[in-house]
Amino acid sequence: MSALQLLYLALAIAGATGTWYFNLQMDDLSQFFALTWETPVSSSMAVDLLVVVAAFYVLMATEGRRLGIHPAILVILAVLTMVVALAFALPMFLFFRQRALDNA
């Protein structure tokens, strides 16, 4: 495993633990989406994040197809983007991308 792959894995772990550390501090996680749009600042960050997620999905689909990354991995990462965090799924995709590049 290359140093870059290890870095991406470390970033994925940091992204998952960092986001969920704060998510689990919420008393009522069902309020997550309502609170997201509660203030102009949080709404701005939510829109920013949604655009980044859309761009990530385009990148993931095009690069994944180009590099021959198994479609199931891409679907799983797309789901994990929403279930875990973009901060987890993006570095994981970059890990799989780098692995495909290193094996080419």
PDB file of C-alpha atoms in Angstrom:
ATOM      1  CA  MET A   1       0.000   0.000   0.000  1.00  0.00           C
ATOM      2  CA  SER A   2       1.433   3.363  -1.004  1.00  0.00           C
ATOM      3  CA  ALA A   3       1.940   6.313   1.316  1.00  0.00           C
ATOM      4  CA  LEU A   4      -0.776   8.217  -0.558  1.00  0.00           C
ATOM      5  CA  GLN A   5      -3.236   5.374  -0.060  1.00  0.00           C
ATOM      6  CA  LEU A   6      -2.442   5.337   3.665  1.00  0.00           C
ATOM      7  CA  LEU A   7      -2.949   9.088   3.828  1.00  0.00           C
ATOM      8  CA  TYR A   8      -6.375   8.774   2.183  1.00  0.00           C
ATOM      9  CA  LEU A   9      -7.357   6.024   4.640  1.00  0.00           C
ATOM     10  CA  ALA A  10      -6.238   8.164   7.577  1.00  0.00           C
ATOM     11  CA  LEU A  11      -8.256  11.103   6.234  1.00  0.00           C
ATOM     12  CA  ALA A  12     -11.318   8.867   5.820  1.00  0.00           C
ATOM     13  CA  ILE A  13     -11.042   7.717   9.424  1.00  0.00           C
ATOM     14  CA  ALA A  14     -10.593  11.298  10.615  1.00  0.00           C
ATOM     15  CA  GLY A  15     -13.571  12.401   8.523  1.00  0.00           C
ATOM     16  CA  ALA A  16     -15.849   9.718   9.900  1.00  0.00           C
ATOM     17  CA  THR A  17     -14.824  10.076  13.528  1.00  0.00           C
ATOM     18  CA  GLY A  18     -14.731  13.862  13.439  1.00  0.00           C
ATOM     19  CA  THR A  19     -18.195  14.315  11.974  1.00  0.00           C
ATOM     20  CA  TRP A  20     -19.830  11.602  14.049  1.00  0.00           C
ATOM     21  CA  TYR A  21     -18.215  12.847  17.247  1.00  0.00           C
ATOM     22  CA  PHE A  22     -20.315  15.984  16.876  1.00  0.00           C
ATOM     23  CA  ASN A  23     -23.373  14.235  15.424  1.00  0.00           C
ATOM     24  CA  LEU A  24     -23.605  11.963  18.450  1.00  0.00           C
ATOM     25  CA  GLN A  25     -23.547  14.963  20.778  1.00  0.00           C
ATOM     26  CA  MET A  26     -26.992  15.944  19.505  1.00  0.00           C
ATOM     27  CA  ASP A  27     -29.798  15.047  21.884  1.00  0.00           C
ATOM     28  CA  ASP A  28     -32.199  14.304  19.030  1.00  0.00           C
ATOM     29  CA  LEU A  29     -30.468  13.230  15.812  1.00  0.00           C
ATOM     30  CA  SER A  30     -33.834  13.303  14.014  1.00  0.00           C
ATOM     31  CA  GLN A  31     -33.592  17.112  14.179  1.00  0.00           C
ATOM     32  CA  PHE A  32     -30.361  17.116  12.160  1.00  0.00           C
ATOM     33  CA  PHE A  33     -31.887  18.269   8.860  1.00  0.00           C
ATOM     34  CA  ALA A  34     -34.244  20.784  10.439  1.00  0.00           C
ATOM     35  CA  LEU A  35     -31.363  22.376  12.321  1.00  0.00           C
ATOM     36  CA  THR A  36     -29.282  22.432   9.151  1.00  0.00           C
ATOM     37  CA  TRP A  37     -31.547  25.132   7.701  1.00  0.00           C
ATOM     38  CA  GLU A  38     -32.090  27.042  10.960  1.00  0.00           C
ATOM     39  CA  THR A  39     -29.673  29.930  10.382  1.00  0.00           C
ATOM     40  CA  PRO A  40     -28.288  31.695   7.303  1.00  0.00           C
ATOM     41  CA  VAL A  41     -24.795  30.433   8.187  1.00  0.00           C
ATOM     42  CA  SER A  42     -25.851  26.796   8.468  1.00  0.00           C
ATOM     43  CA  SER A  43     -27.977  27.125   5.317  1.00  0.00           C
ATOM     44  CA  SER A  44     -25.005  28.556   3.418  1.00  0.00           C
ATOM     45  CA  MET A  45     -22.813  25.676   4.541  1.00  0.00           C
ATOM     46  CA  ALA A  46     -25.520  23.156   3.640  1.00  0.00           C
ATOM     47  CA  VAL A  47     -25.853  24.526   0.097  1.00  0.00           C
ATOM     48  CA  ASP A  48     -22.065  24.569  -0.227  1.00  0.00           C
ATOM     49  CA  LEU A  49     -21.907  20.944   0.893  1.00  0.00           C
ATOM     50  CA  LEU A  50     -24.726  19.844  -1.430  1.00  0.00           C
ATOM     51  CA  VAL A  51     -22.936  21.324  -4.446  1.00  0.00           C
ATOM     52  CA  VAL A  52     -19.686  19.644  -3.411  1.00  0.00           C
ATOM     53  CA  VAL A  53     -21.508  16.311  -3.030  1.00  0.00           C
ATOM     54  CA  ALA A  54     -23.022  16.697  -6.516  1.00  0.00           C
ATOM     55  CA  ALA A  55     -19.580  17.419  -7.978  1.00  0.00           C
ATOM     56  CA  PHE A  56     -18.155  14.452  -6.067  1.00  0.00           C
ATOM     57  CA  TYR A  57     -20.796  12.141  -7.558  1.00  0.00           C
ATOM     58  CA  VAL A  58     -19.908  13.328 -11.071  1.00  0.00           C
ATOM     59  CA  LEU A  59     -16.193  12.853 -10.378  1.00  0.00           C
ATOM     60  CA  MET A  60     -16.798   9.460  -8.824  1.00  0.00           C
ATOM     61  CA  ALA A  61     -18.867   8.245 -11.769  1.00  0.00           C
ATOM     62  CA  THR A  62     -16.509   9.482 -14.486  1.00  0.00           C
ATOM     63  CA  GLU A  63     -13.213   8.583 -12.792  1.00  0.00           C
ATOM     64  CA  GLY A  64     -14.579   5.318 -11.474  1.00  0.00           C
ATOM     65  CA  ARG A  65     -15.670   4.247 -14.941  1.00  0.00           C
ATOM     66  CA  ARG A  66     -12.411   5.441 -16.535  1.00  0.00           C
ATOM     67  CA  LEU A  67     -10.253   3.549 -14.026  1.00  0.00           C
ATOM     68  CA  GLY A  68     -12.415   0.430 -13.863  1.00  0.00           C
ATOM     69  CA  ILE A  69     -13.384   0.760 -10.202  1.00  0.00           C
ATOM     70  CA  HIS A  70     -16.127  -1.775  -9.520  1.00  0.00           C
ATOM     71  CA  PRO A  71     -19.559  -0.092  -9.781  1.00  0.00           C
ATOM     72  CA  ALA A  72     -20.654  -1.616  -6.454  1.00  0.00           C
ATOM     73  CA  ILE A  73     -17.854   0.261  -4.691  1.00  0.00           C
ATOM     74  CA  LEU A  74     -19.047   3.504  -6.259  1.00  0.00           C
ATOM     75  CA  VAL A  75     -22.659   2.871  -5.218  1.00  0.00           C
ATOM     76  CA  ILE A  76     -21.597   2.009  -1.674  1.00  0.00           C
ATOM     77  CA  LEU A  77     -19.504   5.186  -1.480  1.00  0.00           C
ATOM     78  CA  ALA A  78     -22.423   7.247  -2.788  1.00  0.00           C
ATOM     79  CA  VAL A  79     -24.625   5.871  -0.010  1.00  0.00           C
ATOM     80  CA  LEU A  80     -21.908   6.304   2.625  1.00  0.00           C
ATOM     81  CA  THR A  81     -21.600   9.947   1.593  1.00  0.00           C
ATOM     82  CA  MET A  82     -25.072  10.520   3.015  1.00  0.00           C
ATOM     83  CA  VAL A  83     -24.995   7.972   5.844  1.00  0.00           C
ATOM     84  CA  VAL A  84     -21.517   8.631   7.240  1.00  0.00           C
ATOM     85  CA  ALA A  85     -20.115  11.839   5.742  1.00  0.00           C
ATOM     86  CA  LEU A  86     -18.588  13.331   2.633  1.00  0.00           C
ATOM     87  CA  ALA A  87     -15.476  13.763   4.789  1.00  0.00           C
ATOM     88  CA  PHE A  88     -15.327   9.949   4.882  1.00  0.00           C
ATOM     89  CA  ALA A  89     -16.526   8.986   1.400  1.00  0.00           C
ATOM     90  CA  LEU A  90     -14.343  11.374  -0.602  1.00  0.00           C
ATOM     91  CA  PRO A  91     -11.038  10.182   0.891  1.00  0.00           C
ATOM     92  CA  MET A  92     -12.241   6.588   0.515  1.00  0.00           C
ATOM     93  CA  PHE A  93     -12.937   7.201  -3.175  1.00  0.00           C
ATOM     94  CA  LEU A  94      -9.498   8.784  -3.528  1.00  0.00           C
ATOM     95  CA  PHE A  95      -8.033   5.685  -1.873  1.00  0.00           C
ATOM     96  CA  PHE A  96      -9.717   3.397  -4.425  1.00  0.00           C
ATOM     97  CA  ARG A  97      -8.746   5.763  -7.239  1.00  0.00           C
ATOM     98  CA  GLN A  98      -5.103   5.782  -6.143  1.00  0.00           C
ATOM     99  CA  ARG A  99      -5.138   2.016  -5.763  1.00  0.00           C
ATOM    100  CA  ALA A 100      -6.408   1.681  -9.348  1.00  0.00           C
ATOM    101  CA  LEU A 101      -3.751   4.124 -10.573  1.00  0.00           C
ATOM    102  CA  ASP A 102      -0.993   2.302  -8.675  1.00  0.00           C
ATOM    103  CA  ASN A 103      -2.086  -1.045 -10.114  1.00  0.00           C
ATOM    104  CA  ALA A 104      -2.293   0.226 -13.706  1.00  0.00           C
TER     105      ALA A 104
END
